Amino acid sequence: MNPHPDLTPEVIRGIGWLYLLLFAMNIFWTVRVYKRHEGVGSLAAWAMYTVMLFIVGATHITGGSGPAHFLIRMPTGFKSLVDAGAKPEIYFTLSIALFAAVVWFREQLVKPTVSWLILNGMVLFMTLSMTDYDFRQIVGKPDNVPIVSMLFIVAFFTWLYFKRAVDNDQRIAAGRPLFEQEDNEKVLVWPDLVYTEMICMVVLTAVLVAWGIVLQAPLEEPASASRTPNPSKAPWYFLGLQEMLVYYDPWMAGVVLPSMILVGLMALPYIDFNKKGNGYYTFNERKFSILTFMFGFLPLWIGLIILGTFLRGPNWNFFGIYEFWDVHKLEVLNNINLSEMVWVDRLHQPLPVAPADASALSKIGHILLRESVGLVLVALYLGALPMLMAMTIFRRFFMRMGFIRYMVFANLVLFMACLPIKMVLRWSLNLKYIVAIPEWFFNI
Amino acid sequence: MPATEEYARNLRSLHVVSAASAFVLLGATLWMMQADYADEWRGIQKVATEAEAQKIDDDLLKLETKDFETEEARLKEAVEAGRNAVKAEQDKVDKAAAEVSHLEGQSQKLTRDVKFQNAKRDKTRADYDLKVRDEASREELSNYRKIFEGEQTKADNGALELQQLQAKLDEANKTLAALTKPRDEALAAKKKHETELDRLTKAKEIIAPDPKKPSEVGMAFKRWLMQLPIIEGFNGPVKVNQIWLPDLTVTLGMKEAARYDRCITCHVNIDKVQTGNVLDYPHDPHGISMKNADEYLHGKKVRSSDGTTVVKKKSRVREDGSIVGYNHPFSTHPNPDLYLTAASPHPMQKFGCTSCHEGQGSGTSFQNASHSPNSPDIAEKWHKDYGYSYNHFWEYPMFPERLREAACLKCHHNVVELGVNPKFGNSAPTVFKGYELIRQYGCFGCHEINGYAAGKPIGPDMRLEPQTPEEAERIAADPLAVAGTMRKVGPGLRHFAAKTTRGWTENWVEEPKRFRPETRMPQFFNLTNQSDKHAKELQPVEIAGIVEYLFSKSEKLTLEHWDAAYTPDAERGKLLFSQRGCAACHSHDDLVGGKADFGPNLTNAHQKIASIEWLYTWLREPTRHSARTRMPNLYLEPETVNGVTVNPAADIAAFLLVKRDDQGKALPDGDGKLVHDDVGPGRFKQLVQPGVYLGCTFAPTRERTGWRGQATDGPRGAKVASVMPGSPASRTFRVAAPAEEKGAKGTSADSLAAGDVIVRYKGIDVRDAAHLEELVSASPAGEEVTISISRQGANLEMHLTPDTPLHDLTRWYLSKVMTAAKVSAALKTKSYPETEAAAIKAASVKPDEIELINGEITDETMLRYIGRRSISRYGCYGCHDIPGFEKARPIGTGLFDWGRKDPTKLALEHIEEYLHHHGEADGSSTAQRAEKALLNGVNDNFDSVEERDRETAVGYFFDQLNHHGRAGFLWQKLRDPRSYDFKKIETKGYDERLRMPKFPFSESDIEAITTFVLGLVGEPPAVKYVYHPSVPAKARIEGEKLLAKFNCTGCHMVELPEITGVPEDLTPYKLEASDFPQALDLLLKVRPPRDARTTRKLPTGEDAIKFHAMLVQPINPDDDPEDQSAFYDLWEPITIGDKGDINKLLLPPNRIELKAKKLLSQTTGRGGAFSEWLVDASVKGTVGPKVERSVAREMAPPTLFEEGIKVQTPWLYAFLKSPDRLRYTTVLRMPHFNMSNDEAEKLANYFAAVDSASFPYQEIPQREPQYLETKEHEHPHYLRDAWEVITKAPPTGVCAGCHAVGGREFVAGNDPTKVTRGPNLDRVYSRLQPDWLQIWLYNPKWITPYTRMPQNFVGNKEMFPELFGGKGQLQAVAARDALMNYLQLLEKEGKATAAVAAQPAGAEGDK
């Protein structure tokens, strides 16, 4: 058996079903366009597109030509381009850019046709990518199926939020009542809510059971301390945390930062002084809170889960989505600590080391001296920077919040920012740790 | 929230949706249950049960013969008759029955009473005992005892009464039985007749009860009920079956876990065999399987011609009459003698399945069991049929069929028993072949196969023996260490210089098979990773270095020379070459028909051997040249007979060095006389050593360089394509730019790189690469020159020091042990740095640099250094004894647990890319070959079975390689070891290139070796599972190893040919008048007759027999095919009747005629090819005078058949250590082997073990005083008279006619040509076993059919009437006793002095 069958007839048939799914979706859309009388040109375009999808799908399923003659593939040029750009910095930059674009173009994006086109684009991208063996290997893994669906679910809810928020913002601007006020259709807990929830529960259970039968949980090798799987991955919902381990010491990435996330989430009600936006969707009235939360959730959490799932391969190296996960791929990891940058590179001196017979105090002194620059920087970051911000960009916040609330808030924001900051420092300066005291298991 | 009466949604539709979702959930739940219940194995078990029922039906049908029915009817009638007979006397019967019933009733009551009474008695005894404990008064005790005694008396009375009653009852029963006898007997007979029927019917009732039969309704209901879902969990008939093996653990993630093998859940019939180990469900690849079972069991609905629909089942009988068998998973395991059955060595309940087959025993589906396909086309088929895919998560996938024997090594650490086994034969041919190949090719020289870990056996052990006395001592002193036993397989090179020339050696080292195509020496050079220019430049230096090292280190060898007056005779040498046994190990093209590959073919030895004196010395005393050689000393001493001196060694040496043409044909001189080849190895010239070089390759230049002042009309200069690390080109220095110039020039380490164009060399414009190389080679070595290069349009000036590859290689190697500056200094001053030299001198294991520390470093010492370095690198000392490498360790990976090597640690490199375009011998693509094999396999499109086997093997291993499997890696490593360097040499230093040589293995050899190595897992199971041979079995195993080591079977036949067929005339043996009955008794005791009958039959129905015999007259192909016969001499007593039936006995030397058409099979026996060749040649007269076949046999090395019951083991041991001349009839003598005491002991024990004789010591009761006293008592002066019997001088004496006996020298008769001289009888007492000797004296032909020793003691002729009353039998016994007490008698009775008179031609001779 060929270990890397490129396109077997089964795969082609599967892709055919995806096209048919897309076809079914677009029938609905074409009918909608027809009903709404959106113009003959638009209707014809949608109808042609839908018919084309059907033809392509049907050919895939019934076509007799072998995989060798299979033509509709993801173009090699595109794949090479994507793979060539497969670097964490590019990925992260792009995800920030996408995030910014979504926010910036929110009013355009929530237009039905635009949204529908984006959905079509996403499904088409998946379908075409499925023609690639390596993509199939990652996406098709039973473990990764929930993550693929998560992509769509997250996109949907983000869209839903922006749709409602944009609507309300426009209403506010036009002085019209809010959607939530206008559409004040209150329902009964029984039977409307409870009954619906119960049906959902039953249907969801049935879906989960069916899923469990169709996609069996993969049985992997017996656990062994001497031979761990490569790559060794955390459960999917923790992949964002695992990604932090690349940049931070386990102590920091595994204990401090997650704790801060939890503490931060708990502190939210006490920090938030903006009374607007209660009980209704809005963006313009809560820009700061929403952007902060979305930045933390979308690029920093969901983005890193996707990265950890699809882009981190053997040896925790970075792979393009169309790239073979070759264990032999090597990446240079020549990272240095800040103290080395200062002492060795700048001052051309060895790192301060206490003599072997030095007293304990002297040893501590040497270590602190060695890491002094990093310690000062961290102190400034967490101590002085909030002050500076209070005087400048967060002046209004500081006034409204008072000292303690502000300091808590500022520190939480700074902690969130420390991940992207460290990432940028790593990529630009090959910085390993700002403060590196392995003697005390203390690295930042 | 204001409550409204309106609902958001229509309640009705919500109900509908709710109901629908509830149904969906119910459906999903049912689906889940169904999916859980729809296990593969359930279906398999159900079908298997149906198949079993069908099989029972078939068996029942078989019973329904006419005979059976007639008998059944007859028995029925008999029963009826019996019943009637009984009825006739019904009154009596009733009366007797009533009596029995009455007595039975009484008896039952009485039995109960007695039991109760005993209980009462026991209680009173216990009460008494309690009183004793309480120290009651005497009266009280006495009272209690009285009570007890009373009860005891009652009990006794009861018992007595019961006995009487029982007797009455027996009597009554007897009376009744006598009355009903006719009926009872008839019923018993009927029942007996129906046993098989009953068994089958009962068996069927259990597995397939018929609900239509009232008697089986209950069973049918129960079976139906117990198969329902959920209920089946309560021990239903369909269930998971497993074998639990808590001691035969499986390693899961470094943890030992008990093994659960559930294979039998699907392979339901795997252990079903009938008595006599007949398979119940024989395997048939086209038999009943899950796929086609329906057609066989239920059939298909077919519309018949008359329009009705009938169900037609597929017939179980094929058109050719064969019965359709069973395919997996229904078939029974083959070879029940060896596997699975309780009586076999591997019972299923003890060994399970996965301990041998591997795979996931706990898996109960095809996929989870980790089945392994034998080739990719089968994988493809499985993929279609069972959704199979390779499960790389399970660490122990099942062995595919082709590799399954690897598993044997886990427990069979001696390996030999798998290949040579008295009971099971060659049961694991592939893995045994792999073992043999590794042994022959000496893989262990580089790859140690250590069978021990901390003194515990973990697998097969193949290690070199200790190389130095210190090492041997160290191992002997360490209780946990076990010394290796393997010798280096190549010849020793310690005294090499005396043997040949440098020219020959360089040619040989470069490519051995050029000189000797069949050599086992692998090829180290000119392989795939040495085809680049750099290798071409460095390789000759390495080869010359190796040869220089060998010759300069060669130790002095004192050569022998024959007597100056003697002229060696090559013609006679040729004859002696055959006669003296050389041809047993060596082939020579001059010898027609003799093929032996133990040693090399010697036809072109004259081209290799530089001196005839060396060859003479080697022949006379091989160990002088090579201490551990396996070449024996053949006792080629000069002999003078009748004034003619013959020096066989000199003659043979002369023969081997005769002048020959290129085809190996001798070139005689004008007179037809063979002449000495004077050229010898002189014809091989030393390799040309490369001169000064740069060490870079050039690319064709196409672009213009634009070099200042140069014509730009065409390409100019040489464009560098690659630069070899460590070469002069890598040591170029850019002339420093003026701005940085601080006096020292050339400090800028900016060496020549790919893409640079050298345009000027030493001020001369370079035309092209060839011109540049010309200029370089003309430069003096080590002198700095200036070159100009063009680099990306810029023009640079550089300094460069061209040098020779020798200097560069030295520099490169030295740079690994010291700094570059020190290396330069050392080469400049021509002396090794002192501190480093001192360190080398102090080291216990000397590094290779030792060659450079003494004196000046010259080109010669550098060459020797490179030689030593290369020998270290290539590991030449793994096979050859080389001075200076006594303490060197094997260079390769140890293989003891290679079969478990982590596949991610295999250095596969670019092998996939390599095999995509290369890989086959003709340069074509292996990937394509594998692809084709897959296609042909899927479409079943192979021309022959052989092609299928060969090509699917390639497909399998290639596929394995793509899966990064061990088997694939090993396969390619053995096919083309250096191919893993494909596109890797460009980024490696020269010394980092792969160095495993290429061995001349065939594809099947590679498969065998792969199987063996994969079996080396270093994971021995619990001790009780490891094969521990019994003492005799162990002796056999050790002996087999030595037979192979010293090629004993080259000369001696150790197993006779086995012939199966129907002989023409089998005349059973009849005791003749000349034979004594005692003789026959003894013979049958010592050599119990083997039952020769077999189950094989001729097509005519005649029963074949099987016997061991020697061919005396082969089939003459010119005869009429109807009359073609072969004649054999029977060599063993056989019987063709029941044990003890004296009238069906056949004894040697029965001559058996077997017609060609009645011969079913015959083997050639084992060993003795040379002996057979010599016999044939002697009969034809091609080696010496023409002789009779029986005489020729006596001249050839004897057959070692039943040697164990013949000789005494201590004698054999001494003989093997130092063989003395036994026979005078043979031309060749048993040579002296280079054997250790241990080896001689093992070999001596081996022969005893083979024949189940006791060893190492045998009893000689004839020497016991008790025995002698008894004899003396029966016959006064017993021993003196016995001595007389054997020492009587001819003509009356019998022994002395042919043997030297009693210290009297043997004197030949009048006609020396007709006299044959028997062995001296002085060693009989220590050599032969008494019983064997006795038979030999009674009738020698019973033992050796061809012997010329006559039957001296006969029953029908009186001899020596004055001794033992002239009774031959007594004399024969006496002769034996005298021979057994020979030394004592010689002492006592003195030398026999009577002269031996000239005697007529006597026939005699030991075999």
Short mmCIF file of N, CA, C and O in Angstrom, two decimals, chain B residues 768-832:
data_model
loop_
_atom_site.label_atom_id
_atom_site.label_comp_id
_atom_site.label_asym_id
_atom_site.label_seq_id
_atom_site.Cartn_x
_atom_site.Cartn_y
_atom_site.Cartn_z
N ASP B 768 40.73 25.89 -19.15
CA ASP B 768 39.57 25.16 -18.66
C ASP B 768 39.99 24.25 -17.51
O ASP B 768 41.14 24.29 -17.08
N ALA B 769 39.07 23.48 -17.03
CA ALA B 769 39.34 22.64 -15.86
C ALA B 769 40.49 21.67 -16.13
O ALA B 769 41.37 21.47 -15.28
N ALA B 770 40.49 21.07 -17.31
CA ALA B 770 41.54 20.09 -17.62
C ALA B 770 42.90 20.76 -17.61
O ALA B 770 43.89 20.22 -17.08
N HIS B 771 42.95 21.96 -18.14
CA HIS B 771 44.21 22.71 -18.17
C HIS B 771 44.68 23.00 -16.74
O HIS B 771 45.85 22.84 -16.40
N LEU B 772 43.73 23.39 -15.91
CA LEU B 772 44.07 23.70 -14.52
C LEU B 772 44.64 22.46 -13.83
O LEU B 772 45.67 22.53 -13.15
N GLU B 773 44.01 21.33 -14.05
CA GLU B 773 44.49 20.11 -13.38
C GLU B 773 45.88 19.75 -13.86
O GLU B 773 46.70 19.26 -13.08
N GLU B 774 46.13 20.00 -15.09
CA GLU B 774 47.46 19.77 -15.65
C GLU B 774 48.48 20.64 -14.92
O GLU B 774 49.53 20.18 -14.50
N LEU B 775 48.12 21.91 -14.77
CA LEU B 775 49.03 22.85 -14.11
C LEU B 775 49.26 22.42 -12.66
O LEU B 775 50.38 22.47 -12.16
N VAL B 776 48.17 22.01 -11.99
CA VAL B 776 48.29 21.63 -10.58
C VAL B 776 49.20 20.43 -10.43
O VAL B 776 50.11 20.40 -9.60
N SER B 777 48.97 19.42 -11.25
CA SER B 777 49.75 18.19 -11.06
C SER B 777 51.23 18.43 -11.36
O SER B 777 52.08 17.67 -10.90
N ALA B 778 51.53 19.48 -12.09
CA ALA B 778 52.94 19.77 -12.36
C ALA B 778 53.58 20.55 -11.22
O ALA B 778 54.80 20.67 -11.16
N SER B 779 52.77 21.05 -10.28
CA SER B 779 53.35 21.83 -9.17
C SER B 779 53.95 20.92 -8.13
O SER B 779 53.48 19.80 -7.95
N PRO B 780 54.98 21.40 -7.44
CA PRO B 780 55.53 20.58 -6.36
C PRO B 780 54.56 20.55 -5.19
O PRO B 780 53.85 21.54 -4.94
N ALA B 781 54.53 19.41 -4.47
CA ALA B 781 53.61 19.25 -3.35
C ALA B 781 54.00 20.20 -2.23
O ALA B 781 55.18 20.37 -1.94
N GLY B 782 53.00 20.80 -1.62
CA GLY B 782 53.22 21.60 -0.42
C GLY B 782 53.83 22.96 -0.68
O GLY B 782 54.31 23.60 0.24
N GLU B 783 53.81 23.43 -1.93
CA GLU B 783 54.37 24.76 -2.19
C GLU B 783 53.24 25.74 -2.47
O GLU B 783 52.36 25.47 -3.26
N GLU B 784 53.30 26.89 -1.82
CA GLU B 784 52.20 27.84 -1.94
C GLU B 784 52.23 28.50 -3.31
O GLU B 784 53.29 28.88 -3.80
N VAL B 785 51.06 28.61 -3.92
CA VAL B 785 50.98 29.29 -5.20
C VAL B 785 49.88 30.35 -5.11
O VAL B 785 49.04 30.33 -4.23
N THR B 786 49.93 31.26 -6.07
CA THR B 786 48.92 32.31 -6.12
C THR B 786 47.96 32.00 -7.25
O THR B 786 48.38 31.63 -8.35
N ILE B 787 46.68 32.17 -6.94
CA ILE B 787 45.70 31.99 -8.00
C ILE B 787 44.79 33.22 -8.05
O ILE B 787 44.69 33.95 -7.07
N SER B 788 44.19 33.40 -9.19
CA SER B 788 43.23 34.49 -9.32
C SER B 788 41.89 33.87 -9.59
O SER B 788 41.77 32.95 -10.40
N ILE B 789 40.91 34.38 -8.89
CA ILE B 789 39.58 33.85 -9.12
C ILE B 789 38.60 34.98 -9.40
O ILE B 789 38.85 36.15 -9.06
N SER B 790 37.54 34.60 -10.03
CA SER B 790 36.47 35.55 -10.26
C SER B 790 35.28 35.08 -9.46
O SER B 790 34.84 33.94 -9.59
N ARG B 791 34.82 35.94 -8.56
CA ARG B 791 33.69 35.55 -7.71
C ARG B 791 32.59 36.58 -7.87
O ARG B 791 32.76 37.73 -7.49
N GLN B 792 31.52 36.19 -8.43
CA GLN B 792 30.36 37.07 -8.67
C GLN B 792 30.80 38.40 -9.27
O GLN B 792 30.46 39.47 -8.78
N GLY B 793 31.64 38.31 -10.28
CA GLY B 793 32.08 39.52 -10.97
C GLY B 793 33.28 40.19 -10.32
O GLY B 793 34.01 40.91 -10.98
N ALA B 794 33.52 39.87 -9.02
CA ALA B 794 34.68 40.49 -8.37
C ALA B 794 35.92 39.64 -8.64
O ALA B 794 35.84 38.43 -8.77
N ASN B 795 37.04 40.28 -8.70
CA ASN B 795 38.27 39.55 -8.95
C ASN B 795 39.09 39.48 -7.68
O ASN B 795 39.37 40.51 -7.06
N LEU B 796 39.44 38.28 -7.28
CA LEU B 796 40.19 38.11 -6.04
C LEU B 796 41.48 37.38 -6.30
O LEU B 796 41.59 36.59 -7.22
N GLU B 797 42.42 37.60 -5.39
CA GLU B 797 43.67 36.89 -5.47
C GLU B 797 43.77 36.01 -4.24
O GLU B 797 43.44 36.44 -3.14
N MET B 798 44.22 34.78 -4.45
CA MET B 798 44.25 33.85 -3.32
C MET B 798 45.55 33.08 -3.29
O MET B 798 46.21 32.91 -4.31
N HIS B 799 45.86 32.61 -2.07
CA HIS B 799 47.01 31.72 -1.92
C HIS B 799 46.51 30.31 -1.67
O HIS B 799 45.53 30.12 -0.96
N LEU B 800 47.22 29.40 -2.23
CA LEU B 800 46.74 28.02 -2.17
C LEU B 800 47.96 27.12 -2.15
O LEU B 800 48.99 27.44 -2.75
N THR B 801 47.84 26.03 -1.42
CA THR B 801 48.96 25.10 -1.33
C THR B 801 48.55 23.74 -1.87
O THR B 801 47.99 22.93 -1.14
N PRO B 802 48.77 23.48 -3.13
CA PRO B 802 48.41 22.16 -3.67
C PRO B 802 49.26 21.09 -3.00
O PRO B 802 50.42 21.35 -2.66
N ASP B 803 48.66 19.95 -2.79
CA ASP B 803 49.41 18.89 -2.11
C ASP B 803 48.90 17.54 -2.62
O ASP B 803 47.97 17.48 -3.42
N THR B 804 49.47 16.47 -2.11
CA THR B 804 49.01 15.14 -2.53
C THR B 804 47.86 14.70 -1.63
O THR B 804 47.77 15.12 -0.47
N PRO B 805 46.98 13.83 -2.11
CA PRO B 805 45.89 13.31 -1.26
C PRO B 805 46.42 12.65 0.00
O PRO B 805 45.80 12.72 1.05
N LEU B 806 47.59 12.03 -0.11
CA LEU B 806 48.15 11.35 1.06
C LEU B 806 48.38 12.36 2.19
O LEU B 806 47.98 12.15 3.33
N HIS B 807 49.04 13.48 1.85
CA HIS B 807 49.31 14.49 2.88
C HIS B 807 48.02 15.05 3.42
O HIS B 807 47.88 15.29 4.61
N ASP B 808 47.08 15.27 2.51
CA ASP B 808 45.83 15.89 2.95
C ASP B 808 45.02 14.97 3.85
O ASP B 808 44.44 15.42 4.82
N LEU B 809 45.02 13.70 3.50
CA LEU B 809 44.27 12.75 4.31
C LEU B 809 44.90 12.67 5.70
O LEU B 809 44.21 12.63 6.72
N THR B 810 46.24 12.66 5.71
CA THR B 810 46.95 12.64 6.98
C THR B 810 46.59 13.88 7.80
O THR B 810 46.26 13.80 8.98
N ARG B 811 46.65 15.01 7.13
CA ARG B 811 46.32 16.27 7.78
C ARG B 811 44.90 16.22 8.34
O ARG B 811 44.63 16.63 9.46
N TRP B 812 43.99 15.70 7.54
CA TRP B 812 42.56 15.63 7.93
C TRP B 812 42.36 14.77 9.16
O TRP B 812 41.71 15.16 10.12
N TYR B 813 43.00 13.60 9.13
CA TYR B 813 42.84 12.70 10.27
C TYR B 813 43.51 13.26 11.52
O TYR B 813 42.99 13.17 12.62
N LEU B 814 44.68 13.84 11.32
CA LEU B 814 45.40 14.38 12.49
C LEU B 814 44.63 15.54 13.10
O LEU B 814 44.68 15.76 14.30
N SER B 815 43.94 16.30 12.24
CA SER B 815 43.21 17.46 12.78
C SER B 815 42.10 17.02 13.71
O SER B 815 41.54 17.83 14.43
N LYS B 816 41.77 15.73 13.70
CA LYS B 816 40.74 15.24 14.63
C LYS B 816 41.32 15.02 16.02
O LYS B 816 40.59 14.87 16.98
N VAL B 817 42.66 14.91 16.11
CA VAL B 817 43.25 14.64 17.43
C VAL B 817 44.07 15.80 17.95
O VAL B 817 44.47 15.81 19.10
N MET B 818 44.38 16.77 17.08
CA MET B 818 45.08 17.95 17.62
C MET B 818 44.74 19.19 16.81
O MET B 818 44.08 19.10 15.77
N THR B 819 45.20 20.30 17.28
CA THR B 819 44.82 21.55 16.64
C THR B 819 45.47 21.67 15.26
O THR B 819 46.51 21.05 14.99
N ALA B 820 44.86 22.48 14.43
CA ALA B 820 45.36 22.64 13.07
C ALA B 820 46.80 23.16 13.07
O ALA B 820 47.63 22.72 12.27
N ALA B 821 47.09 24.04 14.00
CA ALA B 821 48.44 24.60 14.05
C ALA B 821 49.46 23.51 14.35
O ALA B 821 50.53 23.43 13.73
N LYS B 822 49.11 22.64 15.27
CA LYS B 822 50.02 21.55 15.62
C LYS B 822 50.21 20.61 14.46
O LYS B 822 51.30 20.09 14.23
N VAL B 823 49.13 20.36 13.72
CA VAL B 823 49.23 19.48 12.56
C VAL B 823 50.19 20.08 11.55
O VAL B 823 51.11 19.40 11.07
N SER B 824 50.03 21.36 11.27
CA SER B 824 50.92 22.01 10.30
C SER B 824 52.36 21.93 10.76
O SER B 824 53.26 21.60 9.98
N ALA B 825 52.54 22.19 12.05
CA ALA B 825 53.90 22.15 12.57
C ALA B 825 54.48 20.76 12.46
O ALA B 825 55.63 20.57 12.04
N ALA B 826 53.67 19.76 12.79
CA ALA B 826 54.16 18.39 12.75
C ALA B 826 54.56 18.02 11.33
O ALA B 826 55.60 17.38 11.10
N LEU B 827 53.74 18.42 10.36
CA LEU B 827 54.06 18.06 8.99
C LEU B 827 55.26 18.85 8.48
O LEU B 827 56.03 18.37 7.66
N LYS B 828 55.43 20.05 8.99
CA LYS B 828 56.55 20.88 8.55
C LYS B 828 57.86 20.35 9.12
O LYS B 828 58.83 20.16 8.41
N THR B 829 57.82 20.08 10.44
CA THR B 829 59.06 19.60 11.07
C THR B 829 59.23 18.11 10.88
O THR B 829 60.24 17.55 11.28
N LYS B 830 58.22 17.44 10.32
CA LYS B 830 58.25 16.00 10.11
C LYS B 830 58.44 15.24 11.41
O LYS B 830 59.09 14.18 11.45
N SER B 831 57.95 15.80 12.48
CA SER B 831 58.00 15.03 13.73
C SER B 831 56.73 15.28 14.52
O SER B 831 56.19 16.39 14.52
N TYR B 832 56.29 14.24 15.20
CA TYR B 832 55.04 14.30 15.94
C TYR B 832 55.26 15.10 17.22
O TYR B 832 56.30 14.94 17.86
#
